[in-house]
PDB file of C-alpha atoms in Angstrom:
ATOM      1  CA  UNK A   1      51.393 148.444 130.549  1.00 80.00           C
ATOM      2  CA  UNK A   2      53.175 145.200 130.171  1.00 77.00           C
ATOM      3  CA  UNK A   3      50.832 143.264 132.918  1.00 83.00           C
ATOM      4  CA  UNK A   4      47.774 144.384 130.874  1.00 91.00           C
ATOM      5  CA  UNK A   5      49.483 143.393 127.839  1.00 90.00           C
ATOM      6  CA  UNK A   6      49.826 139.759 128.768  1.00 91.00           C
ATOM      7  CA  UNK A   7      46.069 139.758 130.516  1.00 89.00           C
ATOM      8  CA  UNK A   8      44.751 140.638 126.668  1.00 93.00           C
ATOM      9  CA  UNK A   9      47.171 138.279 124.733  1.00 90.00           C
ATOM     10  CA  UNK A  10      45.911 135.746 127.515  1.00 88.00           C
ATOM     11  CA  UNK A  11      42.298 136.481 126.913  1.00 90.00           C
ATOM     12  CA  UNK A  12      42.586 136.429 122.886  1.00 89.00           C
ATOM     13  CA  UNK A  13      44.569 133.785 122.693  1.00 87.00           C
ATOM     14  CA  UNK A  14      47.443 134.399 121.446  1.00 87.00           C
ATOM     15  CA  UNK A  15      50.040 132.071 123.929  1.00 89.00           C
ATOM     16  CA  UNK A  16      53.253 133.024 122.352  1.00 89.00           C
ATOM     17  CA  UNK A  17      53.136 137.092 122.925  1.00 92.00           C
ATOM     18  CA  UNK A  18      51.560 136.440 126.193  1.00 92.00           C
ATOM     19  CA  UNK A  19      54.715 134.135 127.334  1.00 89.00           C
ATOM     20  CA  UNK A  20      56.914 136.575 126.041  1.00 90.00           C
ATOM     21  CA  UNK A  21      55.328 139.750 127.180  1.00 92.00           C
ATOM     22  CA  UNK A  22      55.003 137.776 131.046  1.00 91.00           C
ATOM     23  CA  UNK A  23      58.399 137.154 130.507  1.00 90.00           C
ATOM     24  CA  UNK A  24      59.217 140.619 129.770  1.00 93.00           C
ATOM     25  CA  UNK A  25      57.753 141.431 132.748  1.00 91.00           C
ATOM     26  CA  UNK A  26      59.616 139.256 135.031  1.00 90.00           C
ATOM     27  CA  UNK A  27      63.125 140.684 133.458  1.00 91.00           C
ATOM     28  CA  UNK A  28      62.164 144.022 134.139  1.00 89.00           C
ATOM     29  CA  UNK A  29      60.334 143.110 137.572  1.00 90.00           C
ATOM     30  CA  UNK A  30      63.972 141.418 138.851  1.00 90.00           C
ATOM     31  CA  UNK A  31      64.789 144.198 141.175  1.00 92.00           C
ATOM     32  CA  UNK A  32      62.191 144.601 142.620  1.00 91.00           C
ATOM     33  CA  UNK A  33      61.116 142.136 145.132  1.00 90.00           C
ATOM     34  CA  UNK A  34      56.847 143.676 145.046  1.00 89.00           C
ATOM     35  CA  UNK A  35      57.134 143.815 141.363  1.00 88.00           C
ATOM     36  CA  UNK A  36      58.934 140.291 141.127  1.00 89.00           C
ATOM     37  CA  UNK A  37      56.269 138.714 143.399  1.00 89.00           C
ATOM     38  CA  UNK A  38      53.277 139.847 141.175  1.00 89.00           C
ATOM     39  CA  UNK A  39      55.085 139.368 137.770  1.00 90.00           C
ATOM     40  CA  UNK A  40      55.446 135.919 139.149  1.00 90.00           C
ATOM     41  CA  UNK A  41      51.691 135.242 140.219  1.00 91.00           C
ATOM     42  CA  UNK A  42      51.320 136.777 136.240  1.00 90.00           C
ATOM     43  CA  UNK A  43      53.571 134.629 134.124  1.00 92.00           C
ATOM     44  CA  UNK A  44      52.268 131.249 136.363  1.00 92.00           C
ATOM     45  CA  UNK A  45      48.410 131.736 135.567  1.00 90.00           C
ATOM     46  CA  UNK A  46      49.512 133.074 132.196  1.00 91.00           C
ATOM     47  CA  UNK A  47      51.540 129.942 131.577  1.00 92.00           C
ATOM     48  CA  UNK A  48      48.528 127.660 133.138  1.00 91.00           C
ATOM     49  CA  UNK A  49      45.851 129.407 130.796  1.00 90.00           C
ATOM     50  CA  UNK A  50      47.761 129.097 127.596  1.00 91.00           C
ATOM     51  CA  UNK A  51      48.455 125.789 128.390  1.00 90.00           C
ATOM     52  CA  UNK A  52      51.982 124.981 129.667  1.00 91.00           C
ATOM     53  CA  UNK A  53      51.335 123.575 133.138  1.00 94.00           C
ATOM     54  CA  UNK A  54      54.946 122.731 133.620  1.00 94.00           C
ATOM     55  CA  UNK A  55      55.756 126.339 132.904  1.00 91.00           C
ATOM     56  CA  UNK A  56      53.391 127.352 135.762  1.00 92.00           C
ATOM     57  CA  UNK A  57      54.469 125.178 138.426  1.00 95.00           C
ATOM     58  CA  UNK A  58      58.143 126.440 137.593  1.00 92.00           C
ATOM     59  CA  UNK A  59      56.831 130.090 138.121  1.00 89.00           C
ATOM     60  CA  UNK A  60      54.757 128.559 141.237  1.00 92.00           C
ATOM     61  CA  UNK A  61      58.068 126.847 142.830  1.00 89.00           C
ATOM     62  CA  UNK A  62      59.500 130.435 144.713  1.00 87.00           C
ATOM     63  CA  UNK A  63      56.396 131.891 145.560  1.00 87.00           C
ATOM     64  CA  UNK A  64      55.201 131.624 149.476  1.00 87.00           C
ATOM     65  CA  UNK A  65      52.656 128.660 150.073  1.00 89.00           C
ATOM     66  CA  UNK A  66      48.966 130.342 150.108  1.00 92.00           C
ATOM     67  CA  UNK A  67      45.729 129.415 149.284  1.00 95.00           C
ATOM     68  CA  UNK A  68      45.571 130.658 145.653  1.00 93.00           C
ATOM     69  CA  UNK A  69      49.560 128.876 145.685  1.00 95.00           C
ATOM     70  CA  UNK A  70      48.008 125.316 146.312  1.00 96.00           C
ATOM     71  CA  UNK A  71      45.301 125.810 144.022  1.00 96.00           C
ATOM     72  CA  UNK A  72      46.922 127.101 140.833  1.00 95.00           C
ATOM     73  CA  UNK A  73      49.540 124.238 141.628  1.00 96.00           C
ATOM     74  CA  UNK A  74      46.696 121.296 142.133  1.00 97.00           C
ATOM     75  CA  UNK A  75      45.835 122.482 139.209  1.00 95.00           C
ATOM     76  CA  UNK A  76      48.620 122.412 137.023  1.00 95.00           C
ATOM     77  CA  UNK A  77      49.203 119.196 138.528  1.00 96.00           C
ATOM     78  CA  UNK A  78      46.293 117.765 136.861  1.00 95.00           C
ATOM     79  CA  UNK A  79      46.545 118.930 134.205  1.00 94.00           C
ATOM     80  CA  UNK A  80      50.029 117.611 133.410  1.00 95.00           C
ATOM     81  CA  UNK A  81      48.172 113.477 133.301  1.00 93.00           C
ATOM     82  CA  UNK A  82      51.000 112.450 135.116  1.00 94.00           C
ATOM     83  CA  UNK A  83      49.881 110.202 137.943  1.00 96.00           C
ATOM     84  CA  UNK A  84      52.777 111.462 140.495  1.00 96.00           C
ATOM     85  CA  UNK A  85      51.570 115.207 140.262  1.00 96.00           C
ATOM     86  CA  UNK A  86      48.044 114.146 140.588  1.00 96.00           C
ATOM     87  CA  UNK A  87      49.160 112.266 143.897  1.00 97.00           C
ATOM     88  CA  UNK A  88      51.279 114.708 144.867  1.00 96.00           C
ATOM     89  CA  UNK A  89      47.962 117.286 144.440  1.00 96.00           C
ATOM     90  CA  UNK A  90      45.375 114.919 145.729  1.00 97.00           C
ATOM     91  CA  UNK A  91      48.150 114.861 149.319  1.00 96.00           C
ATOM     92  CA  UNK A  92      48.453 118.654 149.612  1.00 96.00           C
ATOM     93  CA  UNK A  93      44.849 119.490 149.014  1.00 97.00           C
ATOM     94  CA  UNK A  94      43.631 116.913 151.386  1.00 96.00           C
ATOM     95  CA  UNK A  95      46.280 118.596 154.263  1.00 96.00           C
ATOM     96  CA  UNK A  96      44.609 121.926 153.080  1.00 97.00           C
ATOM     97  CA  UNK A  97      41.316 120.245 153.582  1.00 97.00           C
ATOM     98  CA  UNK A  98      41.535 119.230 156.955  1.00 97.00           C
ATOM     99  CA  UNK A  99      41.819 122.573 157.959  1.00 97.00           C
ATOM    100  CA  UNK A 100      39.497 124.354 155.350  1.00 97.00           C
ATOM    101  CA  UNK A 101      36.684 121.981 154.588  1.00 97.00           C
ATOM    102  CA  UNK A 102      34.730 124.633 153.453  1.00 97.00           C
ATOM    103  CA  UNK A 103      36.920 125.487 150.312  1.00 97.00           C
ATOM    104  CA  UNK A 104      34.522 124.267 147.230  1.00 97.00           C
ATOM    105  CA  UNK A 105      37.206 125.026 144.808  1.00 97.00           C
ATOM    106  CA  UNK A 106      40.102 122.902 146.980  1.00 98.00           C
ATOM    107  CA  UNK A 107      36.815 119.683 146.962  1.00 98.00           C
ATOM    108  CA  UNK A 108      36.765 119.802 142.921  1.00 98.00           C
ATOM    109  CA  UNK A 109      40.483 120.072 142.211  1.00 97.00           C
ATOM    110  CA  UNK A 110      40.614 116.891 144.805  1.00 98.00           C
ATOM    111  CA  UNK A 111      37.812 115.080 142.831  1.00 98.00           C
ATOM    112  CA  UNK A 112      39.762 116.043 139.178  1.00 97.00           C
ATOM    113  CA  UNK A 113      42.981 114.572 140.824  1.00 97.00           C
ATOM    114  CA  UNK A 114      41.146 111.510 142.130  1.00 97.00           C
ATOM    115  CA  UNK A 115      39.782 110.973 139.123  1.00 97.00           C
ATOM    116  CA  UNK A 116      42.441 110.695 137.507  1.00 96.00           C
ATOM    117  CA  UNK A 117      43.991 108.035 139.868  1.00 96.00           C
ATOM    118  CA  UNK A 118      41.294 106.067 139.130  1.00 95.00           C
ATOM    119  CA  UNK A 119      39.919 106.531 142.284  1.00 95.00           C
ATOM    120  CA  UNK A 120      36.226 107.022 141.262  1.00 95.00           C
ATOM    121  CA  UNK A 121      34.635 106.401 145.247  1.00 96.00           C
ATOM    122  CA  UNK A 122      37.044 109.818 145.894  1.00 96.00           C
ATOM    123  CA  UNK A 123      36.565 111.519 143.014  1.00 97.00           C
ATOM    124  CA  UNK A 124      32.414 111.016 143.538  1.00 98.00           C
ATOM    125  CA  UNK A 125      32.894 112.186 147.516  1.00 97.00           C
ATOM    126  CA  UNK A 126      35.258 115.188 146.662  1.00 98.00           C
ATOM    127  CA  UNK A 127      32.248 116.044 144.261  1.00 98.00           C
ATOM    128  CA  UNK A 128      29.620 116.002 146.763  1.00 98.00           C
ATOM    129  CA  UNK A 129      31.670 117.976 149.510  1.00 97.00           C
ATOM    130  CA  UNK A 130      31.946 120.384 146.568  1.00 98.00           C
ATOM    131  CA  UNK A 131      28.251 120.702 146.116  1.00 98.00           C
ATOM    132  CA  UNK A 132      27.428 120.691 149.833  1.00 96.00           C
ATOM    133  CA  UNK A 133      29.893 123.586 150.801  1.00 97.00           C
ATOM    134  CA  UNK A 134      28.252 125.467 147.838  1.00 96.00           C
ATOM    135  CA  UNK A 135      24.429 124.895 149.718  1.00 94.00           C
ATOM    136  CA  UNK A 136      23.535 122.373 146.632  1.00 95.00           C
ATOM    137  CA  UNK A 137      22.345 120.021 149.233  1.00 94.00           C
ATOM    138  CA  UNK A 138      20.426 118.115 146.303  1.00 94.00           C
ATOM    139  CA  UNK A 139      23.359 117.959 143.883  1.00 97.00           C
ATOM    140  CA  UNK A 140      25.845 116.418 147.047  1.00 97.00           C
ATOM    141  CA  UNK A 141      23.168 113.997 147.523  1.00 97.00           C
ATOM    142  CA  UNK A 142      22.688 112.771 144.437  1.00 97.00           C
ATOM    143  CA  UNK A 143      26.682 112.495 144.028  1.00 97.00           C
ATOM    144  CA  UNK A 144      27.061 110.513 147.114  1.00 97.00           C
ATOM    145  CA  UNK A 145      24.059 108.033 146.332  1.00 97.00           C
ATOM    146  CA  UNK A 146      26.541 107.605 143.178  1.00 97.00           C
ATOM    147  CA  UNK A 147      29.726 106.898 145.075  1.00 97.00           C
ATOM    148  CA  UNK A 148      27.357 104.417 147.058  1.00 97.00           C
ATOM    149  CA  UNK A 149      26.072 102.463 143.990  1.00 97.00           C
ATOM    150  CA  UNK A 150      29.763 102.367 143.041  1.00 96.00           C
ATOM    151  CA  UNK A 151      30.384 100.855 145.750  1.00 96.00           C
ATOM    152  CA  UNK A 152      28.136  98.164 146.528  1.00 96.00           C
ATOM    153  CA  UNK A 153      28.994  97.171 142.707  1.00 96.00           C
ATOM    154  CA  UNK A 154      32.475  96.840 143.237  1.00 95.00           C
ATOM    155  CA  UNK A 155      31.687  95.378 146.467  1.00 94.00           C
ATOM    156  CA  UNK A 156      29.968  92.518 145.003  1.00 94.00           C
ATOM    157  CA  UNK A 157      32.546  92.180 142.348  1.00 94.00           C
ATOM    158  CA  UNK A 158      35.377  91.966 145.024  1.00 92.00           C
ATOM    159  CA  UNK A 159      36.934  95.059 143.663  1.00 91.00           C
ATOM    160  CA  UNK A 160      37.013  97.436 146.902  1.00 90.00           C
ATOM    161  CA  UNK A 161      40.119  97.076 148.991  1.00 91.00           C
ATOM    162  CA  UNK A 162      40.067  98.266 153.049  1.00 92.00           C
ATOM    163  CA  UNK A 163      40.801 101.888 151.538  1.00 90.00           C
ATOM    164  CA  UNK A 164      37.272 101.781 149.446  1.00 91.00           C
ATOM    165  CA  UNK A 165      35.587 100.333 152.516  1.00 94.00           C
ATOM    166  CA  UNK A 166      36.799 102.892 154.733  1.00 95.00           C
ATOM    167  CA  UNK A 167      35.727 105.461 151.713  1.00 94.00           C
ATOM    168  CA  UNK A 168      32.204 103.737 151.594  1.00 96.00           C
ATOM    169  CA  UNK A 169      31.669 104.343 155.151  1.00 96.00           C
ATOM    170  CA  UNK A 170      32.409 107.903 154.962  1.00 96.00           C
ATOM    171  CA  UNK A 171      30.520 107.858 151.964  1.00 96.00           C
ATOM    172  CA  UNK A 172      27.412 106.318 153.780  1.00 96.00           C
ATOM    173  CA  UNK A 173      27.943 108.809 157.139  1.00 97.00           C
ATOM    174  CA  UNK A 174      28.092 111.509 154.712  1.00 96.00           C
ATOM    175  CA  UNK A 175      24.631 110.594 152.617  1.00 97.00           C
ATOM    176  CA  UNK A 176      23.192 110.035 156.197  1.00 96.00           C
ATOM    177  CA  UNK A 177      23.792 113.727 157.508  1.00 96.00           C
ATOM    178  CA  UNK A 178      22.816 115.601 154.037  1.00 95.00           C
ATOM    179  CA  UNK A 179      19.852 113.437 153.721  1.00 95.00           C
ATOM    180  CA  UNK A 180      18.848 114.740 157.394  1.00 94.00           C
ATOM    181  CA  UNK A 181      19.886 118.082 156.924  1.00 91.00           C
ATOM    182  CA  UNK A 182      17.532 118.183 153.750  1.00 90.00           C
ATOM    183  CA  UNK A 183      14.903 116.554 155.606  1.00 89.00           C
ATOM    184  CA  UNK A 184      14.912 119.617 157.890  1.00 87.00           C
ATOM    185  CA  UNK A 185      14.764 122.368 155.463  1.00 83.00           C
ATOM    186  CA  UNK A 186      11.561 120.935 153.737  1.00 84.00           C
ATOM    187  CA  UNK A 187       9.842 119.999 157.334  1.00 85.00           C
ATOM    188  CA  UNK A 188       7.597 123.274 157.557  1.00 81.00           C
ATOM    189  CA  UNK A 189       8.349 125.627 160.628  1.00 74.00           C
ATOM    190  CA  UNK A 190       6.141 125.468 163.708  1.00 63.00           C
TER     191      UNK A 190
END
């Protein structure tokens, strides 16, 4: 009864009987290691939905890494603004992205946490990987045809270090193979 409490305080927004029935919860949950584990995955998206990030990753810190682990994390990483826990998330999903490059959701948590580094030529990549895993061949193009206009403009204002030119070519590969791969679907079958 208490876990759907705190799902309907969630939902109608009321983030201090939420906290405290997820809290609740957890006391009750303590010996049992099941119950514990779920009451846990509760009170962190609880916390990250009513808006205490910090509150989240604390709840976050014991669980086992996982997929929905890293994301809820990344997440309350970004949303914290703090530079270091956008770093720290931009680093973990991109080790989780060599491995899973088809994860859309991993691609725009990457671009949130690039953008807020500043790192726009990332940001507009992690976008386009996003669109492309999610067949929006279109959308990927027109996000990497972005990231190249970016960069040819802070090429010519000598603003891209050997990091952005090593992201432009990527960039540029990138454009190439979705442009192709477009370029096939339209051609009519034989």
């Amino acid at each position: 009864l208490l876990y759907a409490a705190v799902i309907a305080y969630t939902e109608q927004r009321q983030a201090s009987k939420a906290v405290q029935a997820a809290n609740k919860l957890l006391t009750l949950a303590a010996d049992d290691p099941a119950g514990l584990l779920l009451a846990r995955w509760l009170a962190a998206d609880t916390a990250r939905r009513v808006g205490k990030p910090s509150e989240c990753l604390a709840q976050l810190q014991p669980l086992p890494l996982t997929r929905s682990k890293l994301l809820l994390q990344a997440s309350c990483q970004v949303a914290l603004q703090n530079n270091a826990q956008a770093q720290q998330a931009v680093e973990q999903l991109q080790l989780w992205l060599a491995e899973h490059p088809a994860d859309a959701l991993a691609w725009e948590l990457t671009a949130q946490a690039d953008a807020q580094l500043g790192q726009q030529l990332r940001a507009l990549r992690a976008e386009a990987e996003a669109k492309a895993v999610r067949f929006d061949e279109a959308a990927a193009i027109e996000r990497l045809r972005a990231a190249r206009s970016l960069a040819r403009e802070m090429t010519q204002k000598g603003q891209l270090d050997v990091g952005g030119q090593m992201e432009a070519s990527i960039i540029e590969a990138r454009l190439h193979t979705l442009e192709a791969k477009r370029r096939e679907l339209l051609q009519p079958h034989r």
